[in-house]
Amino acid sequence: MTTKRSRPGAAPEATEPPDRPRPRRAPKTEERQRDAERSRKLLLDAALEEFASHGLAGARVQDIAERAGVNKQLISYYFGGKHGLYRELQREWAEREALFAEEYAPLEEVAVRYLERGLADPRPARLAIWRGLSGDTQEIPEETSAITADLARLHRARERGEISADMDPGFLRLAVMGMVMAPIVMPQIAKEASGLDPSSPEFQEQYGEQIRRFLRHLSVPAQIEGYEPAGREP
């Protein structure tokens, strides 16, 4: 306890000691993990926005960090830099895509699910377009695995008679991707062709139904002279 000086001849007055700063509590392991997960998510969301708008070459690390509201050094810390962040986005998308299509889901339903998802968030489709325009041919293992699994599923669907026997699964996949992505990456053409705003529920409902009808025709066995479906006795 300290004393306070008073007028001469008076007894000193007692005073309380000044408050001492409390020691800072070190964050717990769970808190650090939550902070790290939150920062990673913020960076991935911001990067998707920037890459979809400007492509890999045009996106700036500083802009990504500012959009995420975190220090730009965290991009290097968590992802090894801008390219690592870009690859992580591609990897996560491929993993989600691998879980998207069920084994026995009709092709028409899978296509409409992709359409609905793409119209709800067009950024992954735009990112794919940027990737193609930039000539990025790097192989992403998760993406390769997802495509391989999808093609195997289409082959099995053809063997079951759910897809016309004269359809090539690889080219069919490309065609379906084109149908799904067209209104997402070319909304002005979709609007001119349909008279509807591609972002509207009316467009999604009507175009989705047209995709279903188109793909149903692919399940009708092909009538080609001299052609025998795989696995069928001549």
Coordinates of C-alpha atoms in Angstrom, one line a residue:
M1 CA 0.0 0.0 0.0
T2 CA 1.3 3.5 -0.8
T3 CA 0.6 6.8 1.0
K4 CA -0.6 10.1 -0.4
R5 CA 1.0 13.3 0.7
S6 CA -1.3 15.8 2.5
R7 CA -0.9 19.3 4.0
P8 CA 2.0 19.8 6.5
G9 CA 1.4 18.4 9.9
A10 CA -1.4 16.0 8.8
A11 CA -1.1 12.3 8.8
P12 CA -0.4 10.7 5.5
E13 CA -3.5 9.3 3.7
A14 CA -3.4 5.7 2.5
T15 CA -4.0 5.0 -1.2
E16 CA -4.6 1.8 -3.2
P17 CA -1.8 0.5 -5.3
P18 CA -2.2 1.2 -9.1
D19 CA -3.9 -1.6 -11.1
R20 CA -1.4 -4.0 -12.6
P21 CA -2.0 -5.1 -16.2
R22 CA -3.5 -8.6 -16.3
P23 CA -1.4 -11.2 -18.1
R24 CA -2.8 -12.1 -21.6
R25 CA -4.2 -15.5 -21.7
A26 CA -2.8 -17.7 -24.5
P27 CA -5.5 -18.9 -26.8
K28 CA -6.5 -22.5 -26.5
T29 CA -5.8 -25.0 -29.2
E30 CA -9.5 -25.2 -30.2
E31 CA -9.6 -21.4 -30.5
R32 CA -6.5 -21.3 -32.7
Q33 CA -8.0 -24.1 -34.9
R34 CA -11.3 -22.2 -35.2
D35 CA -9.4 -19.0 -36.1
A36 CA -7.4 -20.9 -38.7
E37 CA -10.4 -22.5 -40.3
R38 CA -12.2 -19.2 -40.3
S39 CA -9.3 -17.4 -42.0
R40 CA -8.9 -20.2 -44.6
K41 CA -12.6 -20.1 -45.4
L42 CA -12.6 -16.3 -45.8
L43 CA -9.6 -16.5 -48.1
L44 CA -11.1 -19.2 -50.2
D45 CA -14.4 -17.3 -50.6
A46 CA -12.5 -14.1 -51.5
A47 CA -10.2 -15.9 -53.9
L48 CA -13.2 -17.5 -55.7
E49 CA -14.6 -14.1 -56.2
E50 CA -11.4 -12.6 -57.4
F51 CA -10.4 -15.5 -59.7
A52 CA -13.9 -15.7 -61.2
S53 CA -13.7 -12.0 -62.0
H54 CA -10.1 -11.6 -63.1
G55 CA -8.7 -15.1 -63.7
L56 CA -5.5 -16.4 -62.0
A57 CA -3.2 -14.0 -63.8
G58 CA -5.3 -10.9 -63.1
A59 CA -6.2 -11.6 -59.5
R60 CA -4.0 -9.8 -56.9
V61 CA -3.0 -11.2 -53.6
Q62 CA -3.6 -7.8 -51.9
D63 CA -7.1 -7.6 -53.3
I64 CA -7.9 -11.2 -52.1
A65 CA -6.6 -10.4 -48.6
E66 CA -8.5 -7.1 -48.4
R67 CA -11.7 -8.8 -49.5
A68 CA -11.2 -11.5 -46.9
G69 CA -10.3 -9.0 -44.2
V70 CA -7.1 -10.8 -43.2
N71 CA -3.4 -10.2 -43.5
K72 CA -2.1 -11.1 -47.0
Q73 CA 0.8 -13.1 -45.4
L74 CA -1.8 -15.7 -44.4
I75 CA -2.1 -16.6 -48.1
S76 CA 1.5 -17.8 -48.1
Y77 CA 1.1 -19.3 -44.6
Y78 CA -1.9 -21.5 -45.4
F79 CA -1.6 -22.0 -49.1
G80 CA 1.9 -21.3 -50.2
G81 CA 0.9 -18.3 -52.3
K82 CA -1.6 -17.3 -54.9
H83 CA -1.1 -20.4 -57.1
G84 CA -1.6 -22.7 -54.1
L85 CA -4.8 -20.9 -53.2
Y86 CA -6.0 -21.4 -56.8
R87 CA -5.2 -25.1 -56.7
E88 CA -7.0 -25.5 -53.4
L89 CA -10.1 -24.0 -54.9
Q90 CA -9.9 -26.4 -57.8
R91 CA -9.3 -29.4 -55.5
E92 CA -12.3 -28.5 -53.2
W93 CA -14.6 -28.1 -56.2
A94 CA -13.5 -31.5 -57.6
E95 CA -14.1 -33.2 -54.3
R96 CA -17.6 -31.7 -54.0
E97 CA -18.3 -32.7 -57.6
A98 CA -17.3 -36.3 -56.9
L99 CA -20.0 -36.5 -54.3
F100 CA -22.6 -34.7 -56.4
A101 CA -23.7 -37.4 -58.8
E102 CA -25.3 -40.5 -57.3
E103 CA -24.6 -43.9 -58.9
Y104 CA -28.2 -44.6 -59.9
A105 CA -29.5 -41.0 -60.3
P106 CA -30.9 -40.5 -63.8
L107 CA -28.7 -38.4 -66.0
E108 CA -31.4 -35.8 -66.5
E109 CA -31.6 -35.2 -62.7
V110 CA -27.8 -35.0 -62.3
A111 CA -27.7 -32.4 -65.1
V112 CA -30.5 -30.3 -63.6
R113 CA -28.8 -30.4 -60.2
Y114 CA -25.6 -29.0 -61.8
L115 CA -27.7 -26.3 -63.6
E116 CA -29.4 -25.3 -60.3
R117 CA -26.1 -25.1 -58.5
G118 CA -24.4 -23.2 -61.3
L119 CA -27.2 -20.6 -61.6
A120 CA -27.2 -20.2 -57.8
D121 CA -23.4 -19.5 -57.8
P122 CA -21.9 -18.9 -61.3
R123 CA -18.4 -18.3 -60.0
P124 CA -17.0 -21.8 -60.3
A125 CA -18.2 -21.9 -64.0
R126 CA -16.6 -18.6 -64.7
L127 CA -13.4 -19.8 -63.0
A128 CA -13.4 -22.8 -65.3
I129 CA -13.8 -20.5 -68.4
W130 CA -10.8 -18.4 -67.2
R131 CA -8.8 -21.6 -66.7
G132 CA -9.6 -22.6 -70.3
L133 CA -8.8 -19.2 -71.8
S134 CA -5.4 -19.1 -70.0
G135 CA -4.4 -22.5 -71.3
D136 CA -4.0 -23.9 -67.8
T137 CA -3.5 -27.6 -68.4
Q138 CA -2.1 -28.6 -65.0
E139 CA -3.5 -31.9 -63.8
I140 CA -5.4 -31.8 -60.5
P141 CA -5.6 -35.3 -59.1
E142 CA -9.0 -34.8 -57.5
E143 CA -10.4 -33.4 -60.7
T144 CA -9.0 -36.3 -62.7
S145 CA -10.5 -38.8 -60.2
A146 CA -13.9 -37.1 -60.4
I147 CA -14.0 -37.2 -64.2
T148 CA -12.8 -40.9 -64.3
A149 CA -15.5 -41.8 -61.8
D150 CA -18.2 -39.9 -63.7
L151 CA -17.2 -41.6 -67.0
A152 CA -17.3 -45.0 -65.4
R153 CA -20.8 -44.2 -64.0
L154 CA -22.0 -43.2 -67.5
H155 CA -20.6 -46.4 -69.0
R156 CA -22.5 -48.5 -66.4
A157 CA -25.6 -46.5 -67.1
R158 CA -25.3 -47.2 -70.8
E159 CA -24.8 -50.9 -70.1
R160 CA -28.0 -50.8 -68.1
G161 CA -29.9 -49.3 -71.0
E162 CA -30.4 -45.9 -69.3
I163 CA -28.4 -44.2 -72.1
S164 CA -28.7 -45.0 -75.8
A165 CA -26.1 -47.6 -76.7
D166 CA -24.6 -45.6 -79.6
M167 CA -23.7 -42.7 -77.3
D168 CA -20.1 -42.2 -76.3
P169 CA -19.9 -41.4 -72.5
G170 CA -17.0 -39.0 -72.9
F171 CA -18.7 -36.9 -75.6
L172 CA -22.0 -37.1 -73.8
R173 CA -20.4 -35.7 -70.7
L174 CA -19.0 -32.8 -72.7
A175 CA -22.4 -32.1 -74.3
V176 CA -24.2 -32.1 -71.0
M177 CA -21.6 -29.8 -69.5
G178 CA -22.2 -27.4 -72.4
M179 CA -25.9 -27.4 -71.9
V180 CA -25.5 -26.7 -68.2
M181 CA -22.8 -24.0 -68.5
A182 CA -24.3 -22.1 -71.5
P183 CA -26.7 -19.9 -69.6
I184 CA -24.2 -19.4 -66.8
V185 CA -21.3 -18.1 -69.0
M186 CA -23.5 -16.6 -71.8
P187 CA -26.5 -15.1 -70.0
Q188 CA -27.1 -12.5 -72.6
I189 CA -27.6 -15.2 -75.3
A190 CA -29.7 -17.3 -73.0
K191 CA -32.0 -14.3 -72.5
E192 CA -32.3 -13.6 -76.2
A193 CA -33.0 -17.2 -76.9
S194 CA -35.6 -17.7 -74.2
G195 CA -36.9 -14.3 -73.5
L196 CA -36.2 -15.0 -69.8
D197 CA -33.6 -13.7 -67.4
P198 CA -31.3 -16.7 -66.7
S199 CA -31.1 -15.8 -63.0
S200 CA -34.9 -16.0 -62.7
P201 CA -36.8 -19.0 -61.2
E202 CA -38.9 -19.2 -64.4
F203 CA -35.8 -19.7 -66.6
Q204 CA -34.4 -22.3 -64.2
E205 CA -37.7 -24.3 -64.2
Q206 CA -38.3 -24.1 -67.9
Y207 CA -34.8 -24.8 -69.1
G208 CA -34.4 -27.5 -66.5
E209 CA -37.4 -29.2 -67.9
Q210 CA -36.1 -28.9 -71.5
I211 CA -32.8 -30.5 -70.4
R212 CA -34.8 -33.4 -68.8
R213 CA -36.8 -33.9 -72.1
F214 CA -33.7 -33.8 -74.2
L215 CA -31.8 -36.3 -72.1
R216 CA -34.8 -38.7 -71.9
H217 CA -34.5 -39.2 -75.6
L218 CA -30.9 -40.5 -75.1
S219 CA -32.3 -43.5 -73.1
V220 CA -34.2 -44.7 -76.2
P221 CA -32.2 -47.6 -77.8
A222 CA -30.7 -46.5 -81.0
Q223 CA -32.1 -48.0 -84.2
I224 CA -29.0 -48.1 -86.4
E225 CA -28.6 -50.6 -89.2
G226 CA -25.9 -53.1 -88.4
Y227 CA -25.3 -51.8 -84.9
E228 CA -25.5 -54.0 -81.9
P229 CA -25.4 -52.5 -78.3
A230 CA -22.5 -53.6 -76.1
G231 CA -23.2 -56.9 -74.3
R232 CA -26.1 -57.9 -76.5
E233 CA -25.9 -61.1 -78.6
P234 CA -26.2 -60.5 -82.4

